[in-house]
Short mmCIF file of C-alpha atoms and ligand atoms in Angstrom, two decimals:
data_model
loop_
_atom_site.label_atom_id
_atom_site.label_comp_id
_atom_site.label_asym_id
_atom_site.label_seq_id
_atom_site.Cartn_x
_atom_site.Cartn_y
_atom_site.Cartn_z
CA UNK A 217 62.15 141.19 85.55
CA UNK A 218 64.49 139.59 83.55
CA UNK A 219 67.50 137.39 85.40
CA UNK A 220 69.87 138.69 82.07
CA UNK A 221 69.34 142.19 82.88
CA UNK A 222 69.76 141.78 86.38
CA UNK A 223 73.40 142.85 87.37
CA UNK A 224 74.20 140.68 90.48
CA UNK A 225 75.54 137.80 89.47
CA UNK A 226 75.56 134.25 91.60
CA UNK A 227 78.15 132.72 92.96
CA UNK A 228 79.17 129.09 93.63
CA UNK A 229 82.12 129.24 96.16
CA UNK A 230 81.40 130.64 100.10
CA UNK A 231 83.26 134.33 100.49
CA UNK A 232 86.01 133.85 102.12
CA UNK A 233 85.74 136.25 104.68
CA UNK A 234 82.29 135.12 106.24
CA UNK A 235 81.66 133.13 109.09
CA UNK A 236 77.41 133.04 109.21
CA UNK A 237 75.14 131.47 107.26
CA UNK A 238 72.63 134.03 106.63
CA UNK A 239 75.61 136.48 105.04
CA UNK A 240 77.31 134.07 103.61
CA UNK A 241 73.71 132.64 101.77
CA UNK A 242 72.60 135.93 100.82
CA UNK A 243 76.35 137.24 99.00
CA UNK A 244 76.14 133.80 97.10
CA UNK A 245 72.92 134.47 95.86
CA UNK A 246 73.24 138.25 95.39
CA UNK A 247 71.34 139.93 97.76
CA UNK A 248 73.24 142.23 99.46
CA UNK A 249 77.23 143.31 99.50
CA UNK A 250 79.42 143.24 102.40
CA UNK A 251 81.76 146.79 102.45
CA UNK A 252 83.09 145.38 106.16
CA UNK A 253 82.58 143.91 109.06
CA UNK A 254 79.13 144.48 110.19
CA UNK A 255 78.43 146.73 107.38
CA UNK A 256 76.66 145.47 104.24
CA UNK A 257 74.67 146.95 101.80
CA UNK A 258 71.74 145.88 99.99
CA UNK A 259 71.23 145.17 96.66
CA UNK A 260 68.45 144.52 94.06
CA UNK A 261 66.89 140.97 95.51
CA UNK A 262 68.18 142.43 98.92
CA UNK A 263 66.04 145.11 98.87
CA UNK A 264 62.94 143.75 97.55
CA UNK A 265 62.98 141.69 100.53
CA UNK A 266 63.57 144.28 103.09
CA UNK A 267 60.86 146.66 101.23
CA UNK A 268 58.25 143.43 101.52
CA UNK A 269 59.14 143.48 105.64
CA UNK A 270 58.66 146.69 105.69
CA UNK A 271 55.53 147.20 104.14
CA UNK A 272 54.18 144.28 106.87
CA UNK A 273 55.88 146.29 109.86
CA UNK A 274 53.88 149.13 108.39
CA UNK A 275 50.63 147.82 108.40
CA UNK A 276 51.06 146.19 111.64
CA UNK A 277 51.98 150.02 112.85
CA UNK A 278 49.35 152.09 111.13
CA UNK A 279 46.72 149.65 112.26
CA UNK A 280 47.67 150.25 116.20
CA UNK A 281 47.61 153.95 115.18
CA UNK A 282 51.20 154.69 114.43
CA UNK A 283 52.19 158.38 112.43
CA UNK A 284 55.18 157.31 110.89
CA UNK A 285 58.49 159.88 110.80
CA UNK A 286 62.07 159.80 109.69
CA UNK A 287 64.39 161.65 112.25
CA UNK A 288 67.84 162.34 111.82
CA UNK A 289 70.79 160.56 111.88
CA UNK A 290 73.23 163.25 113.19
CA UNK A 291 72.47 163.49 116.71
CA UNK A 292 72.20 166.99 119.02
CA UNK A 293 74.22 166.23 121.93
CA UNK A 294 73.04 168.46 124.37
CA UNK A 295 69.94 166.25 124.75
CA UNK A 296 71.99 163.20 125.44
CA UNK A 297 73.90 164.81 127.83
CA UNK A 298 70.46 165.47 129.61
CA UNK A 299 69.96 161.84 130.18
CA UNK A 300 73.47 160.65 130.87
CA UNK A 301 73.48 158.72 127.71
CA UNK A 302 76.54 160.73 125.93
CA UNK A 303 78.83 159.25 128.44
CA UNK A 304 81.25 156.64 126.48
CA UNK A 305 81.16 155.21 130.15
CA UNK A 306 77.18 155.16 130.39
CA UNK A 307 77.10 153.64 126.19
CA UNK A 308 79.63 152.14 125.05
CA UNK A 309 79.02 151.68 121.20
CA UNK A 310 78.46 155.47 120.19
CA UNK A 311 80.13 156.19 116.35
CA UNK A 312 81.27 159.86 117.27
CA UNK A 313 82.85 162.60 115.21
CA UNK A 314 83.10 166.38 115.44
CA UNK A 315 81.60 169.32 112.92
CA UNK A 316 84.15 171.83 111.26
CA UNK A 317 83.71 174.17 114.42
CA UNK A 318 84.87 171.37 116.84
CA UNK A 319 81.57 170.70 118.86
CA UNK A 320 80.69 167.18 118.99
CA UNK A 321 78.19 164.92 117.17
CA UNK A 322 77.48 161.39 116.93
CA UNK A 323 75.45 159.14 114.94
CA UNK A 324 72.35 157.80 116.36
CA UNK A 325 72.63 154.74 118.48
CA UNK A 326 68.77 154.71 118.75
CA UNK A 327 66.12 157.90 118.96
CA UNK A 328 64.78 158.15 122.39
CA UNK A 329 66.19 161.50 123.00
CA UNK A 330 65.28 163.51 119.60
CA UNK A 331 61.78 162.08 119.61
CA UNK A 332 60.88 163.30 122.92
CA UNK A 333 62.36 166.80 122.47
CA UNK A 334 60.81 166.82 119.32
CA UNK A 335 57.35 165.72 120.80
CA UNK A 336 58.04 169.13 123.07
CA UNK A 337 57.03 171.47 120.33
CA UNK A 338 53.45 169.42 119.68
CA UNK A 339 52.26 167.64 122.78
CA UNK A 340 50.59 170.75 124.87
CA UNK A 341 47.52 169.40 126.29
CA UNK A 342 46.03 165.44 127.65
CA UNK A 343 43.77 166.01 124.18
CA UNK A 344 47.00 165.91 122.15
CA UNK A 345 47.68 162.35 123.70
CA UNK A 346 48.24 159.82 123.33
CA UNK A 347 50.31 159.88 120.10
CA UNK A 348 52.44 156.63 118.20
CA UNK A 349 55.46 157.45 116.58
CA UNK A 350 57.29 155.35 114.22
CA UNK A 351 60.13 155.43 112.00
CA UNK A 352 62.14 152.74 109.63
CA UNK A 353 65.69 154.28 110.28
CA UNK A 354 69.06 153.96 110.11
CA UNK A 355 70.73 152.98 113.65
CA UNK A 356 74.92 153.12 113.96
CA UNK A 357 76.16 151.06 116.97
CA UNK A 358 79.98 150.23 117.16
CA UNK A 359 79.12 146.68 118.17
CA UNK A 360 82.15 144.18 119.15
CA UNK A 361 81.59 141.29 117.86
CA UNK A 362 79.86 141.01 114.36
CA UNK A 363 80.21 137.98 113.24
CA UNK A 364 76.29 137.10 112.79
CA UNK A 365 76.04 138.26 109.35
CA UNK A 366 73.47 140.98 109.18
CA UNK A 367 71.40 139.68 112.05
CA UNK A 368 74.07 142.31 114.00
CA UNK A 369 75.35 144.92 111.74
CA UNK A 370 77.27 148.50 113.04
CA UNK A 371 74.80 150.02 110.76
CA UNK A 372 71.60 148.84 110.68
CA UNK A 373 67.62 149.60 109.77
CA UNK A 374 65.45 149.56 112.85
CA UNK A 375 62.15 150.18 113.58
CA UNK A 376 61.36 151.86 116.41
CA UNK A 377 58.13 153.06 117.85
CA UNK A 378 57.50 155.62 120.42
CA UNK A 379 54.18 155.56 122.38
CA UNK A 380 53.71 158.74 124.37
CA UNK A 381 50.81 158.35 126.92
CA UNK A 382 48.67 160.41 129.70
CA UNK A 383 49.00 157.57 132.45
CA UNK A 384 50.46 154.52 133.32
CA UNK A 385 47.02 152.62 132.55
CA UNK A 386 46.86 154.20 129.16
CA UNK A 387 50.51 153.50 128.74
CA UNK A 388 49.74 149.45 129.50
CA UNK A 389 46.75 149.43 127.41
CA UNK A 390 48.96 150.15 124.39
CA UNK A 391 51.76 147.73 125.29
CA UNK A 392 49.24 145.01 125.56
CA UNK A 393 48.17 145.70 122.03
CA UNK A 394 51.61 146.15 121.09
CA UNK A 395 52.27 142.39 121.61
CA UNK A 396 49.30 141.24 119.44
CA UNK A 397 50.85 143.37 116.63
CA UNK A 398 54.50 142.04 117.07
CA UNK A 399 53.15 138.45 117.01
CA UNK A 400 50.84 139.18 113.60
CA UNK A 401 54.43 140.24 112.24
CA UNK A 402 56.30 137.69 113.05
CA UNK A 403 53.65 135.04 111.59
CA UNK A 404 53.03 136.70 108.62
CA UNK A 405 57.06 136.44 107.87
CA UNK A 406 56.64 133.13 108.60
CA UNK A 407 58.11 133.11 111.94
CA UNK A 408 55.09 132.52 114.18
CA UNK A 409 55.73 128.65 115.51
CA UNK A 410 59.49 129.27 116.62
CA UNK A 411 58.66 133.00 117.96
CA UNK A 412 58.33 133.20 121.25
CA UNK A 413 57.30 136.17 123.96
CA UNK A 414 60.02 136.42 126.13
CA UNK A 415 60.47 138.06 129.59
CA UNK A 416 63.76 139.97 129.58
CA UNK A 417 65.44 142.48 131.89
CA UNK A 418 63.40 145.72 132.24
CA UNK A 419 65.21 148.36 133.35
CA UNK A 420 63.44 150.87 136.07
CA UNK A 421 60.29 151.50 135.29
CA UNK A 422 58.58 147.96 135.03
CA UNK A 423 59.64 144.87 135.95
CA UNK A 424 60.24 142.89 132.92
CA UNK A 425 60.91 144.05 129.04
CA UNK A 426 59.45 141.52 126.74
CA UNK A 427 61.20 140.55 124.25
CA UNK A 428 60.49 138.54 120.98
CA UNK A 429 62.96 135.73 120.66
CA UNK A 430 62.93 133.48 117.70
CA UNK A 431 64.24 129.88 117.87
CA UNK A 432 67.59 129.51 115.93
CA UNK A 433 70.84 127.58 115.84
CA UNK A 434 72.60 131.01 115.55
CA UNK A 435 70.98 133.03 118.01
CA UNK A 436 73.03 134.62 120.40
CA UNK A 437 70.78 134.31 123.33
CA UNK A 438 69.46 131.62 125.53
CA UNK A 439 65.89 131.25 126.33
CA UNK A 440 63.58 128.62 128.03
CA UNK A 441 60.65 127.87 127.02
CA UNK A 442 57.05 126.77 128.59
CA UNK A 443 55.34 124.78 125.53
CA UNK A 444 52.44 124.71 127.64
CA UNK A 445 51.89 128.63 128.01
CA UNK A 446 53.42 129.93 125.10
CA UNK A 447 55.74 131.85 126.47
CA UNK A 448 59.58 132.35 127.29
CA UNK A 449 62.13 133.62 129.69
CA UNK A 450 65.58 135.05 128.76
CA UNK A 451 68.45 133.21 130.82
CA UNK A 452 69.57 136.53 132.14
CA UNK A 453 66.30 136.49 134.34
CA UNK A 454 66.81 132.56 135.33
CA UNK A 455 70.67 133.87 136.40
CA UNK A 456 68.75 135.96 139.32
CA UNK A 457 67.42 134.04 141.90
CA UNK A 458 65.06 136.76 143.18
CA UNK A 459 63.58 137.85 139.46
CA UNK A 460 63.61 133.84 138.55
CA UNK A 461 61.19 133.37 141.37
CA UNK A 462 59.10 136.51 140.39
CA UNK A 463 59.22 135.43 136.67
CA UNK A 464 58.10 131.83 137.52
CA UNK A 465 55.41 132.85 139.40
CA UNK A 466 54.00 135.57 137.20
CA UNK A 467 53.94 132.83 134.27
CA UNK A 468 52.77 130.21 136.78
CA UNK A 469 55.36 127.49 135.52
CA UNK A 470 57.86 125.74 137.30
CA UNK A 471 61.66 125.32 136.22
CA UNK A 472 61.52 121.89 135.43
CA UNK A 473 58.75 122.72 132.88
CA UNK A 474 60.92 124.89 130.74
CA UNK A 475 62.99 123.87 127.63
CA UNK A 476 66.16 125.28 126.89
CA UNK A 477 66.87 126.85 123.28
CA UNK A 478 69.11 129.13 121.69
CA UNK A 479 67.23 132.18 120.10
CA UNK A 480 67.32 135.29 118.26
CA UNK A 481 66.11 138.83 119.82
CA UNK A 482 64.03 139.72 116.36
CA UNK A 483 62.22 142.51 118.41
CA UNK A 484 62.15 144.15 121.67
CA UNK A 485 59.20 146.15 123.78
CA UNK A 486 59.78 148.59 126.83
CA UNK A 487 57.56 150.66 129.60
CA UNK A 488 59.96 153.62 129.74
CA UNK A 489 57.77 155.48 132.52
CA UNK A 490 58.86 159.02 132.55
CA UNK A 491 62.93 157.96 132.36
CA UNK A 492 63.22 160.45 129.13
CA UNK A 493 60.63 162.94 129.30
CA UNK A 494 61.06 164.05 133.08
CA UNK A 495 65.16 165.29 132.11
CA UNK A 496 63.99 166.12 128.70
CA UNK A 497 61.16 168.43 129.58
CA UNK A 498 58.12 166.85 127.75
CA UNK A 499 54.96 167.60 129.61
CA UNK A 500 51.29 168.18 129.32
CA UNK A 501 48.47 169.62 131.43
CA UNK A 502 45.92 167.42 132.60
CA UNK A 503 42.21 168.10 132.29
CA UNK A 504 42.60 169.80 136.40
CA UNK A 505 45.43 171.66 134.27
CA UNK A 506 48.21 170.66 136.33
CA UNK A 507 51.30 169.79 134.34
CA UNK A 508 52.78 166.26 134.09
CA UNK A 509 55.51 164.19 132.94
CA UNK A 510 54.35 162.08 129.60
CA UNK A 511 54.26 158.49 129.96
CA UNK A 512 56.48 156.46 127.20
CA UNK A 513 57.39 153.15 125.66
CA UNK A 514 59.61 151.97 122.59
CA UNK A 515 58.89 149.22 120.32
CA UNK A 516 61.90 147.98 118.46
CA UNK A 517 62.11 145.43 115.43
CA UNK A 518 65.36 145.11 113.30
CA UNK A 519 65.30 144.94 109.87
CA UNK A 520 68.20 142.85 108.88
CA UNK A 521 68.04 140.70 112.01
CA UNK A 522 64.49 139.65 110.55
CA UNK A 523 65.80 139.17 107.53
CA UNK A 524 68.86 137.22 108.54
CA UNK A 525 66.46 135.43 111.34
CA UNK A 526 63.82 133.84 108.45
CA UNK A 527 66.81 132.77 106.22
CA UNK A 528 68.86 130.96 109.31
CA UNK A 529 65.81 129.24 109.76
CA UNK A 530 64.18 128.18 106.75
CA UNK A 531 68.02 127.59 104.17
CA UNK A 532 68.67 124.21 103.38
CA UNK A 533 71.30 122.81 101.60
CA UNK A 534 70.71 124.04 98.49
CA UNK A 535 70.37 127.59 98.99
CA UNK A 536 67.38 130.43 100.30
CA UNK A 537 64.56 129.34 100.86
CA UNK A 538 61.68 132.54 101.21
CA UNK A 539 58.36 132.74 102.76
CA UNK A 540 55.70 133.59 100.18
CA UNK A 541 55.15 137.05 102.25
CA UNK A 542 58.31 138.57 102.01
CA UNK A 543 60.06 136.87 99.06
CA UNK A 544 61.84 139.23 96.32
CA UNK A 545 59.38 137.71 93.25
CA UNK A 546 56.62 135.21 93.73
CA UNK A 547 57.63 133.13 90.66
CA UNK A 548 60.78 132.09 88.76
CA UNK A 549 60.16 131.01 85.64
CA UNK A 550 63.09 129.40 83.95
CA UNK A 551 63.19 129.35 80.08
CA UNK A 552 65.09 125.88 78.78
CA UNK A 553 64.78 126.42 75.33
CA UNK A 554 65.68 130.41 75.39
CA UNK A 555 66.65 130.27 71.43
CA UNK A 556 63.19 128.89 69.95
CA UNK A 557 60.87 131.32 69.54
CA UNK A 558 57.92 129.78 69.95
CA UNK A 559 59.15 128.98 73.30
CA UNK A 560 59.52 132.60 74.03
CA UNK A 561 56.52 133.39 73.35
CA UNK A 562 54.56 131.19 74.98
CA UNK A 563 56.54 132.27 77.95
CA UNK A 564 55.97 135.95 77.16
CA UNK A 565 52.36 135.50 77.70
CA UNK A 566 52.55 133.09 80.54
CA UNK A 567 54.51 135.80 82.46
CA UNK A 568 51.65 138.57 81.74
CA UNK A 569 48.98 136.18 82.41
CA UNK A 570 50.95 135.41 85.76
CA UNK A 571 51.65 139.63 86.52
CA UNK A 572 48.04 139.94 85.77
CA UNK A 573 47.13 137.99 88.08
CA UNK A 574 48.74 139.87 90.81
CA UNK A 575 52.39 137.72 90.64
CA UNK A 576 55.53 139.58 90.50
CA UNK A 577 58.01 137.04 88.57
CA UNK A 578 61.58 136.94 87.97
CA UNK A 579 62.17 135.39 84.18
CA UNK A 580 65.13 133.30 83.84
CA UNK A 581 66.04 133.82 80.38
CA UNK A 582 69.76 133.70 80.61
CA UNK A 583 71.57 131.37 78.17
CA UNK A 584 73.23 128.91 80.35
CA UNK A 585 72.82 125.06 80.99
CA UNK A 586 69.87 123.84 82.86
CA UNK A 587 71.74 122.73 85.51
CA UNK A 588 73.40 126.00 86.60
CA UNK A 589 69.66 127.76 86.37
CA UNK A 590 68.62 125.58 88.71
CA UNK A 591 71.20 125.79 91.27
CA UNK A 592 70.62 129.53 90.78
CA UNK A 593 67.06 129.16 91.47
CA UNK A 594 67.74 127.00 93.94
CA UNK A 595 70.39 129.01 95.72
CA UNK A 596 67.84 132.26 95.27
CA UNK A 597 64.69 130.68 96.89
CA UNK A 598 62.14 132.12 95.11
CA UNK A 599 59.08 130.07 96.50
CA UNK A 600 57.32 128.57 93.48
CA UNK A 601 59.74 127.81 90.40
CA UNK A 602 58.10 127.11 86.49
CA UNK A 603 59.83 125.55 83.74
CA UNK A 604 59.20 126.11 80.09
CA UNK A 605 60.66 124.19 77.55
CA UNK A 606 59.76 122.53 74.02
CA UNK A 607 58.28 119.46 76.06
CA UNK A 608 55.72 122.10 77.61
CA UNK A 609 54.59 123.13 74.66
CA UNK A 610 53.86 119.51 73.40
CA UNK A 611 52.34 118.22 76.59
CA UNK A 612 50.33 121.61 77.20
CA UNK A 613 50.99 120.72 81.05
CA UNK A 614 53.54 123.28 83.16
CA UNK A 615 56.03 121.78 85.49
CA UNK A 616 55.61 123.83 88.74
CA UNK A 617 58.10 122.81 91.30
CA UNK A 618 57.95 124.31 95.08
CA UNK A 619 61.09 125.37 96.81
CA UNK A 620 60.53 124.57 100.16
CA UNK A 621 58.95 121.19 99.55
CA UNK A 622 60.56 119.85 96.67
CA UNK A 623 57.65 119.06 95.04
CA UNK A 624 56.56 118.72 91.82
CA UNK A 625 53.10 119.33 90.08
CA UNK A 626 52.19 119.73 86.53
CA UNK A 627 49.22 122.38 85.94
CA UNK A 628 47.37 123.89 82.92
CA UNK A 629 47.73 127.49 82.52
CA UNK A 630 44.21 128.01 84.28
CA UNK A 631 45.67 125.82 87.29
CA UNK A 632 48.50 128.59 88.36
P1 ATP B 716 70.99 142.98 121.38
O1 ATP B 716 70.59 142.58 122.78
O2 ATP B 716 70.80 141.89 120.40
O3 ATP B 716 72.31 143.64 121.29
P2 ATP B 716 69.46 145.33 121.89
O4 ATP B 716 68.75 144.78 123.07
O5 ATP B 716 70.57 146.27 122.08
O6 ATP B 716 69.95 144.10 120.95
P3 ATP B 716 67.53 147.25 121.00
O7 ATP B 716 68.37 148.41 121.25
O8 ATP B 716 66.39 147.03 121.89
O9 ATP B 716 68.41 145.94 120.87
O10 ATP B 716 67.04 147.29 119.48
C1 ATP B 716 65.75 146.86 119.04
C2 ATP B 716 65.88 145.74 118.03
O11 ATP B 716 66.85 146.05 117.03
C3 ATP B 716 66.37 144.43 118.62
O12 ATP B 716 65.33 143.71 119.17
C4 ATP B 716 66.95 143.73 117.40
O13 ATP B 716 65.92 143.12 116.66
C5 ATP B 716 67.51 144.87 116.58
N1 ATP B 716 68.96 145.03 116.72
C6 ATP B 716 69.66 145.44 117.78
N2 ATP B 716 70.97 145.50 117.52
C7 ATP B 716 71.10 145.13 116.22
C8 ATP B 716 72.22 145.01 115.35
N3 ATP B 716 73.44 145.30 115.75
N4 ATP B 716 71.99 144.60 114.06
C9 ATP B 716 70.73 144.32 113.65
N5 ATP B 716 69.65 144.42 114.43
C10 ATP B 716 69.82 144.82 115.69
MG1 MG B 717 68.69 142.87 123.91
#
């Protein structure tokens, strides 16, 4: 892709209206767009970003088995009412509105309650279980403060899986492997040495949600960590002296052992037992045919929050700085010398020989001062940066200059 075709433009100053780092990074560069608080929208780079974390997220899903779906948006409120959830007193962030004939609707907050009506019309029998149901979707929550950028927007893309299982021994088999698969995401973003498993608050039907909480300066929770096992507890749990206790002991650490850091919830898992399908009607017979509530679980990751998560984290002065797995392009090749042709040319093929090889790459060819392409390229993060000017064609050797280093190497063409 070409940089002078690209309609996004850079920008030097910080928007005025932007408290985090991640947005305020990310409008500078020309990823995304914010329309309001907590509401941004994603543009070119933005997206090619977002489409690389999803296609990981993917993997990661089809490989435990997930079918993947896209339910609605406009939510049936009938079925919320069946679990208490429609209550503004019950949920408190609901974005609701009305149709023409005055009954109400809302937009979805999460997808609980359509997935496990839907699963009504195809779970029957035990043979049609268990089943994995995921979805990269749109969630609308009218949250109070958003001031973290997009790590907590009103609208936001979520994934969300839905395990639906026969007992609660199937149902823990799954949510073991369910763990492995979160932490294969998180270190293939990148992530993996600040991410940390994290008991949270569970709700009813188990004692403890897990959460994934990655270290970070702008996280808006607080989690201690044992370096020895691995593993985290959220501070809400440590606030209980009854569930600290419990916690402790499970993890077989003592308090003292535990580091305190400030972290960001990237993902979430939950045992839901039978909290949504016993109101909601989703059964099956057994094999002695008697019929029985399906046992479920939901597997959250948020988009942007990733997103915003790996650039908190990895920025530095300068600008983005992008993990080779989800960056928008794998190279930026800046053109010095944009007017001599033979300069051109020789870039020309050096950009096919790179696409052959697998490489997307972004092609500054823009005709500015070499300065100002560099604090673009800086400022945009791709990971591995190539200049060609006149001198590279004299030398025959390519400066190749990594982002998150700073380094500098010169190569041959058959060295890239
Ligand atoms: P939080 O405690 O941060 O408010 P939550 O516990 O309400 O989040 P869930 O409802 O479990 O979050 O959502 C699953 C995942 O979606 C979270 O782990 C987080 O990664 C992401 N998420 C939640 N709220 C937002 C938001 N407002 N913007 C972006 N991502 C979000
Ligand atoms: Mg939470």
């Amino acid at each position: 892709m070409l940089q002078s075709k690209l309609f996004t433009k850079t920008r030097r100053e910080a928007p005025q209206d932007e408290v985090s780092k991640n947005a305020e990074l990310l409008i500078r560069a020309g990823f995304i767009h914010k329309d309001m608080a907590g509401v941004y929208s994603y543009l070119p780079l933005g997206l090619r970003v977002i489409e690389k974390i999803k296609t990981i997220i993917r993997e990661e899903m089809n490989a435990l088995g997930g079918e993947e779906v896209s339910l609605a948006a406009l939510q049936n409120k009938d079925l919320w009412e069946k679990t208490g959830r429609w209550d503004d007193t019950v949920v408190d962030n609901w974005f609701k509105t009305k149709f023409k004939s005055d009954s109400e609707t809302a937009l979805a907050i999460t997808h609980e309650e359509p997935i496990t009506n839907l699963m009504r019309d195809h779970v029957r029998s035990f043979r049609d279980l268990p089943a994995y149901v995921y979805q990269f979707q749109t969630k609308f929550r009218n949250e109070v403060r958003a001031k973290s950028g997009i790590m907590r927007g009103r609208e936001f893309l979520m994934k969300d899986l839905y395990s639906f299982s026969r007992s609660v021994e199937e149902h823990d088999a799954f949510y073991e492997k369910s763990k492995k698969a979160y932490l294969n995401i998180f270190k293939r973003v990148g992530l993996s040495d600040k991410t940390f498993i994290t008991f949270a608050t569970g709700g009813i039907f188990s004692k403890y949600s897990h959460e994934f909480q990655t270290v970070c300066d702008a996280g808006e929770d607080i989690i201690y960590i044992s370096k020895e096992k691995g593993i985290a507890i959220n501070k809400e749990i440590l606030d209980d002296e009854n569930a600290a206790k419990d916690a402790l002991t499970e993890i077989g650490v003592t308090r003292e052992s535990l580091v305190e850091a400030k972290a960001v919830e990237v993902g979430n898992i939950f045992a839901l037992g039978t909290k949504f399908s016993e109101p909601l009607g989703l059964t099956f017979t057994d094999e002695a045919g008697d019929a029985k509530p399906v046992v479920m679980g939901c597997y959250g990751i948020g988009i942007p929050r990733l997103m915003g998560t790996i650039v908190e984290v990895m920025a530095d002065e300068k600008g983005l700085v992008w993990p080779k797995e989800v960056t928008p392009f794998d190279v930026h090749v800046i053109i010095l010398s944009q007017k001599d042709p033979q300069v051109c040319s020789y870039a020309e093929d050096l950009v096919s020989s790179l696409e052959r090889s697998g490489n997307s790459v972004l092609v500054d060819d823009r005709d500015l001062r070499p300065g100002e392409k560099f604090a673009d390229s800086d400022l945009i993060g791709i990971p591995k940066r190539i200049i060609i000017s006149e001198k590279t064609l004299q030398s025959g050797q390519i400066e190749v200059k990594d982002r998150a280093t700073g380094e500098v190497s010169f190569m041959n063409e058959g060295q890239l």
